């Protein structure tokens, strides 16, 4: 299936999407909409092929970059095991090994750290 044109995507966006934390009236009336199609390391690439440095590092953002082969491989390997497992009353292998590694690194840097807190409740 061929990707619709940028103008078609914008029209579909305005018709079908409600953007969180976004004043929708001006969005739907006259806002120029930037449509991101892909990512390459620290760049976002729009449907017109323009590249932007992805400088946002907060809620819902990937702070590690985009389409990095080493991360893609690690994610794919993990997805073949399990996509997500909470720590609410359970434990899981990746979180245990990561916590151990973080404590070891902190202690090597002479930081006082013996446990790692992880919240998977969106906070």
CSV table of C-alpha atoms in Angstrom, one decimal:
chain,number,residue,atom,x,y,z
A,1,UNK,CA,0.0,0.0,0.0
A,2,UNK,CA,1.4,3.4,-1.0
A,3,UNK,CA,1.6,6.0,1.7
A,4,UNK,CA,-0.8,8.9,1.2
A,5,UNK,CA,0.6,12.3,0.3
A,6,UNK,CA,1.5,14.8,3.0
A,7,UNK,CA,-1.6,16.9,2.4
A,8,UNK,CA,-3.8,13.7,2.4
A,9,UNK,CA,-2.2,12.6,5.7
A,10,UNK,CA,-2.9,16.1,7.2
A,11,UNK,CA,-6.5,15.9,6.2
A,12,UNK,CA,-6.8,12.4,7.7
A,13,UNK,CA,-5.1,13.6,10.9
A,14,UNK,CA,-7.6,16.4,11.3
A,15,UNK,CA,-10.5,14.1,10.6
A,16,UNK,CA,-9.5,11.1,12.8
A,17,UNK,CA,-7.0,12.1,15.5
A,18,UNK,CA,-7.4,13.8,18.8
A,19,UNK,CA,-3.9,14.9,20.0
A,20,UNK,CA,-3.2,14.9,23.7
A,21,UNK,CA,-2.5,18.2,25.3
A,22,UNK,CA,-3.2,20.0,22.1
A,23,UNK,CA,-5.8,22.8,21.5
A,24,UNK,CA,-7.7,21.0,18.7
A,25,UNK,CA,-9.7,24.0,17.3
A,26,UNK,CA,-6.6,25.8,16.0
A,27,UNK,CA,-5.0,22.5,15.1
A,28,UNK,CA,-7.9,21.6,12.8
A,29,UNK,CA,-8.4,25.0,11.4
A,30,UNK,CA,-5.1,26.5,10.3
A,31,UNK,CA,-2.0,25.0,12.0
A,32,UNK,CA,0.8,23.8,9.7
A,33,UNK,CA,1.2,20.2,10.6
A,34,UNK,CA,4.5,18.5,10.5
A,35,UNK,CA,4.1,14.8,9.7
A,36,UNK,CA,6.9,12.5,10.8
A,37,UNK,CA,7.5,9.4,8.8
A,38,UNK,CA,10.7,7.9,10.1
A,39,UNK,CA,13.7,8.4,12.4
A,40,UNK,CA,17.4,8.0,11.9
A,41,UNK,CA,19.5,8.1,15.1
A,42,UNK,CA,19.0,11.7,16.5
A,43,UNK,CA,16.9,12.8,13.5
A,44,UNK,CA,13.2,12.8,12.8
A,45,UNK,CA,12.4,12.7,9.1
A,46,UNK,CA,9.1,14.2,7.8
A,47,UNK,CA,7.0,13.0,4.8
A,48,UNK,CA,8.8,15.6,2.6
A,49,UNK,CA,12.2,14.1,3.5
A,50,UNK,CA,13.2,17.0,5.7
A,51,UNK,CA,15.4,16.1,8.8
A,52,UNK,CA,15.0,17.6,12.2
A,53,UNK,CA,17.1,17.0,15.3
A,54,UNK,CA,14.8,15.3,17.8
A,55,UNK,CA,15.5,17.5,20.8
A,56,UNK,CA,12.5,16.4,22.9
A,57,UNK,CA,13.3,14.2,25.9
A,58,UNK,CA,10.2,13.8,28.0
A,59,UNK,CA,7.0,11.9,28.1
A,60,UNK,CA,6.4,9.6,25.1
A,61,UNK,CA,9.7,10.3,23.5
A,62,UNK,CA,12.6,8.1,22.6
A,63,UNK,CA,15.7,9.5,24.2
A,64,UNK,CA,18.0,7.0,22.7
A,65,UNK,CA,17.6,8.0,19.1
A,66,UNK,CA,15.8,6.2,16.3
A,67,UNK,CA,16.5,3.2,14.1
A,68,UNK,CA,19.8,2.4,15.8
A,69,UNK,CA,20.8,-1.2,14.7
A,70,UNK,CA,22.2,-2.3,18.1
A,71,UNK,CA,19.0,-1.1,19.9
A,72,UNK,CA,16.7,-2.6,17.2
A,73,UNK,CA,18.5,-6.0,17.5
A,74,UNK,CA,18.2,-5.9,21.3
A,75,UNK,CA,14.5,-5.0,21.2
A,76,UNK,CA,13.8,-7.7,18.6
A,77,UNK,CA,15.5,-10.3,20.8
A,78,UNK,CA,13.5,-9.2,23.8
A,79,UNK,CA,10.2,-9.1,21.9
A,80,UNK,CA,10.8,-12.8,21.0
A,81,UNK,CA,10.7,-13.5,24.7
A,82,UNK,CA,8.1,-11.0,26.1
A,83,UNK,CA,7.2,-7.4,25.2
A,84,UNK,CA,6.5,-6.2,28.8
A,85,UNK,CA,6.2,-7.5,32.3
A,86,UNK,CA,5.3,-5.3,35.2
A,87,UNK,CA,7.2,-5.2,38.5
A,88,UNK,CA,3.9,-5.0,40.4
A,89,UNK,CA,4.1,-8.2,42.4
A,90,UNK,CA,6.4,-9.9,39.9
A,91,UNK,CA,10.0,-9.8,38.9
A,92,UNK,CA,11.6,-10.2,35.4
A,93,UNK,CA,15.0,-11.1,34.2
A,94,UNK,CA,15.9,-7.8,32.3
A,95,UNK,CA,15.0,-5.5,35.2
A,96,UNK,CA,16.9,-7.7,37.7
A,97,UNK,CA,20.1,-7.7,35.6
A,98,UNK,CA,19.8,-4.0,34.8
A,99,UNK,CA,19.4,-3.1,38.4
A,100,UNK,CA,22.5,-5.2,39.3
A,101,UNK,CA,24.5,-3.5,36.6
A,102,UNK,CA,23.4,0.0,37.6
A,103,UNK,CA,24.3,-0.6,41.2
A,104,UNK,CA,27.7,-2.0,40.2
A,105,UNK,CA,28.5,1.0,38.0
A,106,UNK,CA,27.4,3.5,40.7
A,107,UNK,CA,29.5,1.7,43.3
A,108,UNK,CA,32.6,1.7,41.0
A,109,UNK,CA,32.1,5.5,40.7
A,110,UNK,CA,32.1,5.6,44.6
A,111,UNK,CA,28.4,6.4,44.8
A,112,UNK,CA,26.4,5.0,47.6
A,113,UNK,CA,23.7,3.0,45.9
A,114,UNK,CA,22.5,-0.5,46.8
A,115,UNK,CA,19.0,-0.7,45.2
A,116,UNK,CA,17.4,0.7,42.1
A,117,UNK,CA,13.7,1.9,42.0
A,118,UNK,CA,11.8,1.4,38.8
A,119,UNK,CA,8.3,2.7,38.3
A,120,UNK,CA,6.3,1.2,35.4
A,121,UNK,CA,3.1,3.0,36.2
A,122,UNK,CA,3.7,6.0,33.9
A,123,UNK,CA,5.3,8.3,36.4
